[in-house]
Amino acid sequence: MIEIRFHGRGGQGAVVASKVLADAAFRENNDVQAFPYFGVERRGAPVTAFTKIDDRHIRNKAMIYEPDYVIILEASLISAVNVTEGLKDNGLVLVNTKDDPDEMAKRLGVKRAACIDATQVAIDNKLGSKFQPIVNTAIVGAFSSVSGVVKKESVVNAILALPRYAERNAQAARDAYDQVRISGGA
Amino acid sequence: MVKELLTGNKATAYGAMLARAQVIPAYPITPQTTIVERIADLISEGRMETKFVKVESEHSAMAAAVAASNTGARAFTATSSHGLALMHEVLIWAAGARTPVVVVNVNRALGPPWSVWADHQDAMAQRDTGILQFWCENNQEILDTVIMAHKVAEDPDIMLPALINQDAFFLSHTSEPVDVPDQKMVDDFLPPFNPKEKLDVDDPKGFGSLVMPPQYMEFRANMARSMDRARDLIRKVDKEWEGLTGRSYGGMMDMYRCEDAESILFGAGTMMSTAKDVVDDMRNEGRKVGIARLRIFRPFPVDEIRYLADSVKAIGVMDRTYTFGQGGPLYNEVNAQLYNHTNQPFTKNYVIGVGGRDVVPRHIRSLFDDLEKVRENGYGEEGEIHWWGLLDGKTPREEM
């Protein structure tokens, strides 16, 4: 089973990101689960969401404590929440930031990190507002690129099934797929 | 059949749509709200021909559902926690009036302290109302159960309301693949509701009026007999559904690898789904363990508990709530069935996951270990009821 934990703030779309990723994997004939863990359902509060992907039926209903991947929708959460808690030894952290992935890996104390300026990608694709861009679809596109867990087309198809601004969101995923950078120069 | 990614709440709405619920009065409450929203969407999209009634409380929601059912309409509603508590009076009315309303309850803790997370107190507190109780472990089971529950509840030999339980967030807000059955198949399985007696302005009759003491007790005994008859019907409906979809939920109880088990854990909801994974791991290590998952709480699975008692050595009962005064509700029920039975396995109560505390595989393994240790060495100072994972130091720290 592949386990992915999302950290975001209420209103950024972490919950939708977890569902889009699950839907993409579901389209590749996997069993999936996507679910949120809310503290309080309000804008700005830290939100955690989970996606589980397996080629076997998933019965485990517990939250994720030892993720293979951690996806951070806003870099300010790094100092607010223990984002790398339980990350598997060879796990990967994907962060929405302009920063360099090697420096990010060092800062987080992890072996592998990837960075995407999902905020800029979202603004370029007119998703949300300049002050509150919706970065969730961009970050799932970037995740597809650095992890290989799901194909780009699957992510795009999952996004195209969303009720609003589907094409702009799909383009954000494609852009982020191309722009994401990973530590170690890969 | 089409597989879709659905949350437990969407699966609930789809169940109501496929069951062709005719009247849905509902009041929103976290974490049930998206059920009401989704039903409103389905109606506005023209996919449901349902009269949706906006009400000002859950008490009114249930009252409107009972009235609709009285006229011969298939009535459905959904609620959670404090909402179900507020419905309590009308649940008793629905049962006494023999109106087979189906209610989906998103199991959530009651306050204070305020909590929106998974807990079973809301449903267990409705034990004595006369409502049938179904319990689910995944979203497929929710959708299927909405359809099956209507069939059981509306049977002329039963005519009792039904409560369907699904864990807050662990199901209500979790997306997973769900087979959405074909409408035609559901229509053949679940014919329109057509009660013998109904409210009709052209043929006036009295419903729910005063009876004298000699009659009241006869009415109550009739309800009790209907509730008892539901056991066989639930098994039959489960088999019929399996024939159509390949999916069975075990009839009165979901038993997983119990055949030659020495120790089993019994409990309700999503934590028992997680526990099945642990049983597979422990079986691979040669441990004879199994899971009995509560599928039906009312009527209680008496035969199934006694059947297990004939072969297992120990039953650990997991309660996601507590009956203040003595033990968890499921523990009390299990022990009650064993007292007059020839074989009495060792039992112990684990109060766990209360108010949304996550129940993880490590906990399940620890419960099996504890159950086997205590069976050999006795309860000790701690007694027969263990609140698992409290900060009081009684649960080993590494197992919390």
XYZ file of C-alpha atoms in Angstrom:
586
model
C 0.000 0.000 0.000
C 1.171 3.515 -0.800
C 0.223 6.111 1.804
C 0.228 9.852 1.166
C -0.392 12.540 3.786
C -1.391 16.091 2.835
C -0.886 19.159 5.013
C -2.750 22.308 4.086
C -4.825 25.098 5.520
C -8.621 25.201 5.459
C -9.719 26.662 2.114
C -6.614 25.645 0.128
C -8.086 22.423 -1.154
C -6.049 19.724 0.607
C -9.145 17.541 0.909
C -9.934 17.872 -2.799
C -6.255 17.174 -3.581
C -6.470 13.898 -1.634
C -9.609 12.958 -3.577
C -8.185 13.916 -6.991
C -5.114 11.785 -6.308
C -7.314 8.875 -5.181
C -9.484 9.260 -8.265
C -6.397 9.222 -10.518
C -5.200 5.979 -8.894
C -8.722 4.538 -9.033
C -8.707 5.171 -12.794
C -5.606 2.923 -12.921
C -7.634 0.093 -11.330
C -6.350 0.483 -7.778
C -8.378 0.355 -4.610
C -8.190 3.742 -2.884
C -9.260 5.720 0.152
C -9.206 9.497 0.600
C -10.255 11.227 3.794
C -9.666 14.378 5.823
C -8.807 14.932 9.448
C -10.194 18.312 10.417
C -9.391 20.121 13.567
C -12.035 22.742 13.061
C -13.700 23.310 9.694
C -12.597 26.881 9.104
C -10.418 28.805 6.693
C -6.760 29.061 7.607
C -6.720 26.281 10.205
C -4.281 23.400 9.582
C -5.963 20.508 7.767
C -4.596 17.012 7.260
C -5.869 14.708 4.515
C -4.908 11.200 3.518
C -4.814 9.088 0.376
C -4.218 5.325 0.406
C -3.543 3.406 -2.811
C -3.263 -0.375 -3.151
C -3.807 -3.039 -5.778
C -5.564 -5.080 -3.052
C -8.785 -4.248 -1.200
C -8.071 -1.673 1.533
C -9.731 -2.566 4.843
C -7.565 -0.518 7.191
C -9.651 2.527 8.191
C -7.046 4.133 10.429
C -5.287 7.393 9.688
C -1.788 7.431 8.185
C 1.122 7.525 10.652
C 4.009 6.285 8.470
C 3.506 7.921 5.082
C 5.507 7.115 1.974
C 4.918 10.683 0.809
C 4.074 13.974 2.492
C 2.609 16.822 0.429
C 2.674 20.326 1.918
C 0.363 22.871 0.309
C 1.797 25.818 2.215
C 5.393 26.139 3.416
C 4.430 28.105 6.557
C 3.013 24.851 7.957
C 6.558 23.485 8.267
C 7.111 25.563 11.401
C 3.531 25.033 12.701
C 3.050 21.271 12.313
C 5.451 18.310 12.554
C 5.013 17.613 8.849
C 7.651 14.885 8.556
C 6.400 12.859 11.542
C 6.582 9.137 10.809
C 7.824 9.622 7.237
C 9.305 6.364 5.907
C 13.100 6.296 5.702
C 13.181 6.681 1.937
C 10.034 8.829 1.894
C 9.631 11.954 -0.194
C 8.325 15.368 0.833
C 6.759 17.626 -1.808
C 6.453 21.304 -0.852
C 4.697 24.266 -2.435
C 7.601 26.734 -2.421
C 10.003 28.697 -4.622
C 12.863 27.266 -2.535
C 15.556 24.907 -3.767
C 14.771 21.193 -3.181
C 18.268 20.323 -1.834
C 18.002 23.083 0.769
C 14.451 21.980 1.573
C 15.646 18.388 2.131
C 18.315 19.680 4.494
C 15.882 21.951 6.331
C 13.369 19.144 6.813
C 16.030 16.565 7.647
C 14.816 14.122 5.000
C 16.608 12.238 2.231
C 14.357 13.361 -0.593
C 12.420 16.570 -1.179
C 10.732 18.120 -4.192
C 9.623 21.715 -4.685
C 7.033 23.319 -6.914
C 5.907 26.939 -6.918
C 2.280 25.827 -7.024
C 1.150 29.269 -5.882
C 2.567 30.853 -9.063
C 1.177 28.035 -11.232
C -2.269 28.577 -9.684
C -2.113 32.353 -10.194
C -0.952 31.896 -13.811
C -3.956 29.654 -14.420
C -6.384 32.012 -12.644
C -7.245 29.574 -9.864
C -8.542 31.346 -6.785
C -7.283 34.889 -6.171
C -3.795 36.332 -6.073
C -4.005 36.402 -2.278
C -5.732 33.066 -1.919
C -4.711 30.871 -4.849
C -6.084 27.330 -5.015
C -2.978 25.171 -5.351
C -4.381 21.667 -4.960
C -4.549 20.571 -8.590
C -1.085 21.938 -9.383
C 0.444 20.039 -6.499
C -1.150 16.750 -7.535
C 0.299 17.262 -11.034
C 3.729 17.813 -9.483
C 3.262 14.707 -7.319
C 2.543 12.582 -10.379
C 5.809 13.767 -11.917
C 8.134 13.187 -8.934
C 6.561 10.004 -7.568
C 5.398 8.087 -10.643
C 2.627 6.678 -8.423
C -0.006 7.820 -10.917
C 0.270 8.836 -14.574
C -0.143 12.435 -15.694
C -3.129 11.491 -17.894
C -4.893 9.902 -14.912
C -4.457 13.081 -12.864
C -5.692 15.212 -15.763
C -8.721 12.956 -16.268
C -9.548 13.044 -12.556
C -9.338 16.857 -12.638
C -11.494 17.090 -15.759
C -14.239 15.325 -13.778
C -14.292 18.206 -11.234
C -17.406 20.369 -11.374
C -15.780 23.779 -11.941
C -12.867 25.330 -13.872
C -11.809 21.843 -14.902
C -9.690 22.837 -17.903
C -7.767 25.562 -16.010
C -7.105 23.135 -13.181
C -5.949 20.467 -15.638
C -3.549 22.968 -17.194
C -2.187 23.831 -13.733
C -1.479 20.135 -13.163
C 0.282 19.861 -16.525
C 2.385 22.986 -15.830
C 3.373 21.786 -12.366
C 4.199 18.353 -13.778
C 6.810 20.019 -15.983
C 8.127 22.562 -13.475
C 8.626 20.509 -10.300
C 12.231 20.049 -9.132
C 13.584 17.235 -6.956
C 16.592 17.127 -4.629
C 19.806 15.523 -5.889
C 19.361 17.224 -9.243
C 17.105 14.472 -10.610
C -23.158 -1.843 -12.117
C -20.858 1.160 -12.153
C -18.044 1.750 -9.681
C -17.762 5.306 -8.394
C -15.635 6.977 -5.758
C -18.134 7.888 -3.054
C -17.941 9.169 0.494
C -20.155 7.413 3.032
C -22.485 10.395 2.868
C -22.756 10.250 -0.931
C -23.291 6.491 -0.736
C -26.136 7.234 1.697
C -27.736 9.698 -0.735
C -27.371 7.211 -3.615
C -28.982 4.525 -1.457
C -31.982 6.779 -0.836
C -32.162 7.583 -4.551
C -32.022 3.926 -5.616
C -34.578 2.983 -2.948
C -36.836 5.660 -4.468
C -37.488 7.395 -1.160
C -40.610 9.480 -1.729
C -40.416 11.864 1.218
C -37.208 13.061 2.911
C -37.533 15.549 5.746
C -34.060 16.341 7.107
C -32.128 18.820 9.197
C -28.355 19.264 8.718
C -25.767 18.488 11.410
C -22.013 17.864 11.150
C -20.896 15.331 9.863
C -24.200 14.344 8.237
C -24.690 17.651 6.353
C -23.357 16.477 2.989
C -26.021 13.727 2.917
C -28.698 16.425 2.911
C -26.739 18.527 0.405
C -26.247 15.598 -1.950
C -29.916 14.621 -1.769
C -30.878 18.235 -2.571
C -28.491 18.093 -5.578
C -29.944 14.805 -6.816
C -33.451 16.226 -6.607
C -32.476 19.447 -8.421
C -30.675 17.410 -11.109
C -33.906 15.512 -11.683
C -32.373 12.204 -10.606
C -34.681 11.792 -7.590
C -38.430 12.187 -7.571
C -38.644 12.999 -3.913
C -40.489 15.504 -1.806
C -37.798 17.165 0.308
C -39.194 18.818 3.426
C -37.186 21.573 5.118
C -37.721 21.413 8.872
C -36.464 23.350 11.877
C -35.165 20.414 13.934
C -34.500 16.685 13.937
C -37.568 16.143 16.095
C -39.658 17.667 13.311
C -37.717 15.775 10.638
C -38.643 12.467 12.217
C -42.220 13.587 12.921
C -42.676 14.541 9.252
C -41.152 11.221 8.173
C -43.554 9.293 10.408
C -46.512 11.244 9.018
C -45.373 10.611 5.433
C -44.943 6.916 6.173
C -48.432 6.868 7.696
C -49.847 7.989 4.345
C -48.091 5.095 2.616
C -45.031 6.979 1.321
C -41.530 5.568 1.568
C -39.849 7.934 4.046
C -36.151 8.413 4.700
C -34.053 10.789 6.795
C -30.519 11.156 8.102
C -28.983 12.636 11.215
C -26.149 12.347 13.733
C -25.324 12.599 17.437
C -27.369 15.320 19.153
C -29.768 15.203 16.211
C -30.523 11.548 16.875
C -30.858 12.285 20.589
C -33.452 14.944 19.746
C -35.293 12.396 17.572
C -35.488 9.924 20.430
C -39.136 10.563 21.331
C -40.252 10.242 17.719
C -38.219 7.057 17.151
C -40.338 5.463 19.864
C -43.426 6.875 18.157
C -42.315 5.549 14.742
C -41.874 2.067 16.181
C -45.204 2.095 18.010
C -47.009 3.535 14.977
C -45.408 0.776 12.863
C -44.080 3.312 10.358
C -40.988 1.826 8.657
C -38.983 5.036 8.245
C -35.311 4.426 7.430
C -32.845 6.710 9.236
C -29.128 6.893 8.496
C -27.135 7.998 11.519
C -23.552 9.223 11.217
C -22.156 7.990 14.532
C -20.717 10.964 16.377
C -19.922 11.716 20.018
C -22.317 13.732 22.169
C -21.188 16.780 24.120
C -20.006 18.206 26.285
C -17.105 18.272 25.847
C -18.010 19.159 22.278
C -16.873 16.631 19.663
C -17.777 15.906 16.062
C -15.842 12.631 15.844
C -16.764 8.943 15.717
C -18.453 7.427 18.757
C -21.338 5.004 19.228
C -23.225 6.548 22.147
C -25.790 8.218 19.883
C -27.044 4.918 18.445
C -26.615 2.726 21.520
C -28.766 5.166 23.498
C -31.653 4.327 21.092
C -31.494 0.642 22.046
C -34.947 0.425 23.611
C -36.959 2.480 21.120
C -38.091 -0.472 18.948
C -36.033 0.601 15.932
C -34.080 -2.005 13.937
C -30.347 -1.239 13.979
C -27.901 -1.974 11.159
C -24.146 -1.226 11.426
C -21.712 -0.629 8.553
C -17.957 -0.932 8.072
C -17.557 0.546 4.580
C -19.370 2.754 2.083
C -20.553 -0.106 -0.098
C -22.281 -1.585 2.916
C -24.013 1.755 3.595
C -25.459 2.010 0.101
C -26.520 -1.644 0.063
C -27.970 -1.427 3.568
C -30.207 1.563 2.805
C -31.894 -0.584 0.157
C -31.989 -3.765 2.257
C -33.224 -1.954 5.367
C -36.263 -0.604 3.512
C -37.098 -4.143 2.429
C -36.835 -5.534 5.969
C -38.551 -2.616 7.701
C -41.501 -2.465 5.266
C -42.234 -6.195 5.319
C -45.866 -6.678 6.474
C -44.622 -9.028 9.222
C -42.151 -6.447 10.546
C -43.341 -2.830 10.007
C -40.720 -1.205 12.236
C -38.385 1.740 11.564
C -34.690 1.096 10.857
C -31.534 2.910 11.898
C -28.391 2.500 9.779
C -25.110 3.426 11.433
C -21.913 4.681 9.789
C -18.851 6.120 11.585
C -18.272 9.883 11.466
C -15.434 10.834 9.097
C -14.019 7.279 8.906
C -16.946 6.619 6.544
C -18.988 9.802 6.211
C -16.091 11.796 4.717
C -13.971 8.957 3.299
C -14.031 8.414 -0.456
C -13.715 4.815 -1.639
C -14.887 2.806 -4.650
C -18.540 1.802 -4.440
C -20.541 -0.306 -6.883
C -23.695 1.627 -7.705
C -26.322 -0.995 -8.524
C -28.569 -0.751 -11.525
C -31.919 0.943 -10.808
C -33.872 -1.818 -12.526
C -32.271 -4.456 -10.316
C -33.066 -2.436 -7.188
C -36.657 -1.900 -8.354
C -37.125 -5.659 -8.763
C -35.584 -6.286 -5.346
C -37.482 -3.540 -3.530
C -41.082 -3.130 -4.706
C -42.992 0.073 -3.859
C -44.091 0.475 -0.229
C -47.738 -0.420 0.041
C -48.936 -0.795 3.636
C -52.272 -2.410 4.446
C -53.448 0.550 6.505
C -52.731 4.145 5.608
C -53.929 7.684 6.232
C -56.426 8.520 3.533
C -58.744 11.545 3.567
C -61.358 9.580 1.618
C -61.314 6.702 4.068
C -60.729 8.208 7.521
C -59.252 6.029 10.295
C -57.690 6.702 13.668
C -53.956 6.097 14.224
C -52.019 6.109 17.471
C -54.993 6.860 19.679
C -55.512 6.007 23.350
C -55.838 2.362 24.366
C -56.683 0.983 27.778
C -54.126 -0.994 29.798
C -55.299 -4.449 28.638
C -54.686 -3.494 25.005
C -51.420 -1.587 25.370
C -49.481 -4.628 26.540
C -50.776 -6.662 23.588
C -49.533 -3.951 21.205
C -46.104 -3.996 22.848
C -45.903 -7.802 22.640
C -46.765 -7.558 18.946
C -43.848 -5.188 18.443
C -41.555 -7.561 20.293
C -42.653 -10.470 18.083
C -42.114 -8.427 14.917
C -38.637 -7.498 16.094
C -37.844 -11.169 16.767
C -39.177 -12.209 13.347
C -36.820 -9.714 11.713
C -33.845 -12.027 12.382
C -34.899 -14.604 9.792
C -35.934 -11.946 7.312
C -32.609 -10.125 7.646
C -30.772 -13.385 6.901
C -33.042 -14.038 3.912
C -32.721 -10.516 2.496
C -28.932 -10.673 2.893
C -28.871 -13.940 0.887
C -31.124 -12.473 -1.789
C -28.867 -9.420 -2.096
C -25.840 -11.692 -2.339
C -27.526 -13.554 -5.182
C -27.970 -10.280 -7.075
C -24.695 -8.516 -6.292
C -22.306 -11.118 -4.861
C -22.191 -9.128 -1.630
C -23.236 -10.603 1.725
C -22.806 -8.941 5.086
C -23.186 -12.166 7.035
C -26.917 -11.886 7.710
C -27.214 -11.176 11.430
C -23.465 -11.005 12.079
C -20.270 -10.621 10.070
C -17.882 -13.379 11.171
C -14.354 -13.241 9.834
C -12.055 -16.267 10.272
C -13.982 -17.406 13.343
C -14.316 -21.102 12.309
C -11.440 -22.487 14.373
C -10.641 -19.332 16.341
C -9.776 -19.499 20.047
C -9.928 -15.761 20.679
C -12.208 -13.353 18.930
C -12.869 -9.646 19.153
C -16.468 -8.461 18.826
C -17.370 -4.862 18.029
C -19.004 -2.436 15.628
C -18.094 -0.118 12.785
C -14.887 0.768 10.967
C -12.482 -0.386 13.676
C -13.574 -3.956 12.941
C -12.628 -3.522 9.276
C -9.132 -2.490 10.348
C -9.093 -5.481 12.723
C -9.605 -7.943 9.848
C -6.200 -6.949 8.422
C -4.612 -7.665 11.801
C -6.314 -11.059 11.979
C -4.777 -11.996 8.623
C -1.308 -11.027 9.899
C -1.748 -12.929 13.169
C -3.149 -15.985 11.375
C 0.043 -16.021 9.299
C 1.927 -16.230 12.601
C -0.178 -19.218 13.652
C -2.447 -17.376 16.101
C -6.042 -18.643 16.153
C -7.886 -15.348 16.122
C -11.018 -14.032 14.460
C -13.336 -11.046 14.231
C -17.081 -10.970 14.882
C -18.454 -7.668 13.622
C -21.788 -6.394 14.817
C -24.012 -6.149 11.769
C -27.398 -5.982 13.515
C -27.764 -4.585 17.038
C -31.569 -4.752 17.180
C -32.723 -7.463 17.088
C -29.583 -8.732 18.843
C -27.711 -11.636 17.186
C -28.399 -14.069 20.030
C -27.927 -17.277 18.010
C -24.695 -16.030 16.488
C -23.161 -15.088 19.844
C -24.113 -18.486 21.280
C -22.808 -20.251 18.191
C -19.452 -18.549 18.743
C -19.589 -19.373 22.441
C -19.690 -23.072 21.546
C -16.265 -22.984 19.931
C -14.152 -20.045 21.123
C -12.297 -19.743 24.420
C -12.372 -15.971 24.799
C -14.399 -13.040 23.492
C -13.019 -9.544 23.816
C -15.802 -7.019 23.392
C -14.827 -3.639 21.956
C -17.174 -0.774 22.804
C -16.776 2.657 21.203
C -18.869 4.119 24.034
C -19.844 3.307 27.589
C -22.958 2.660 29.634
C -22.161 4.843 32.629
C -22.501 2.590 35.636
C -21.389 -0.776 34.277
C -19.547 -1.797 31.110
C -19.979 -0.975 27.463
C -23.360 -1.723 25.878
C -22.107 -4.541 23.636
C -20.279 -6.151 26.564
C -23.448 -6.203 28.630
C -25.430 -7.681 25.730
C -22.878 -10.420 25.046
C -22.663 -11.440 28.698
C -26.462 -11.475 28.951
C -26.679 -13.984 26.089
C -24.047 -16.234 27.656
C -25.520 -16.490 31.155
C -28.249 -18.941 30.149
C -26.096 -20.750 27.637
C -24.271 -24.043 28.230
C -20.877 -22.846 27.028
C -19.460 -19.696 28.518
C -16.197 -18.435 27.073
C -14.094 -15.941 28.972
C -15.121 -12.326 28.231
C -13.456 -8.964 28.734
C -14.552 -5.448 27.834
C -12.341 -2.992 25.958
C -13.650 0.568 25.807
C -11.753 2.032 22.863
C -11.850 4.750 20.197
C -14.313 6.873 22.173
C -14.873 10.351 20.699
C -12.935 9.613 17.513
C -9.661 8.321 18.951
C -8.121 6.412 16.079
C -8.070 2.615 16.410
C -4.958 1.365 14.632
C -3.698 -2.164 13.873
C -1.280 -2.064 16.842
C -4.237 -1.649 19.216
C -6.047 -4.693 17.826
C -2.956 -6.844 18.257
C -2.541 -5.582 21.834
C -6.159 -6.446 22.630
C -5.689 -10.023 21.411
C -2.468 -10.317 23.460
C -4.180 -8.922 26.551
C -7.234 -11.141 26.090
C -5.110 -14.298 25.967
C -2.960 -13.235 28.927
C -5.949 -12.366 31.100
C -7.767 -15.568 30.181
C -4.835 -17.534 31.606
C -3.999 -15.345 34.599
C -7.365 -13.841 35.555
C -8.531 -10.235 35.468
C -6.265 -9.102 38.280
C -6.700 -5.755 39.988
C -7.850 -4.040 36.832
C -11.097 -5.986 36.603
C -13.090 -6.951 33.555
C -13.424 -3.489 31.963
C -10.412 -1.784 30.450
C -10.575 1.732 28.987
C -7.837 1.156 26.440
C -5.131 3.793 26.072
C -6.025 6.208 28.880
C -3.279 8.338 30.356
C -3.750 6.557 33.721
C -0.893 4.165 32.944
C -2.986 0.980 32.945
C -2.421 0.414 29.243
C 1.267 -0.247 28.483
C 2.594 2.968 26.947
C 4.034 1.289 23.849
C 0.618 -0.177 23.073
C -1.294 3.107 23.241
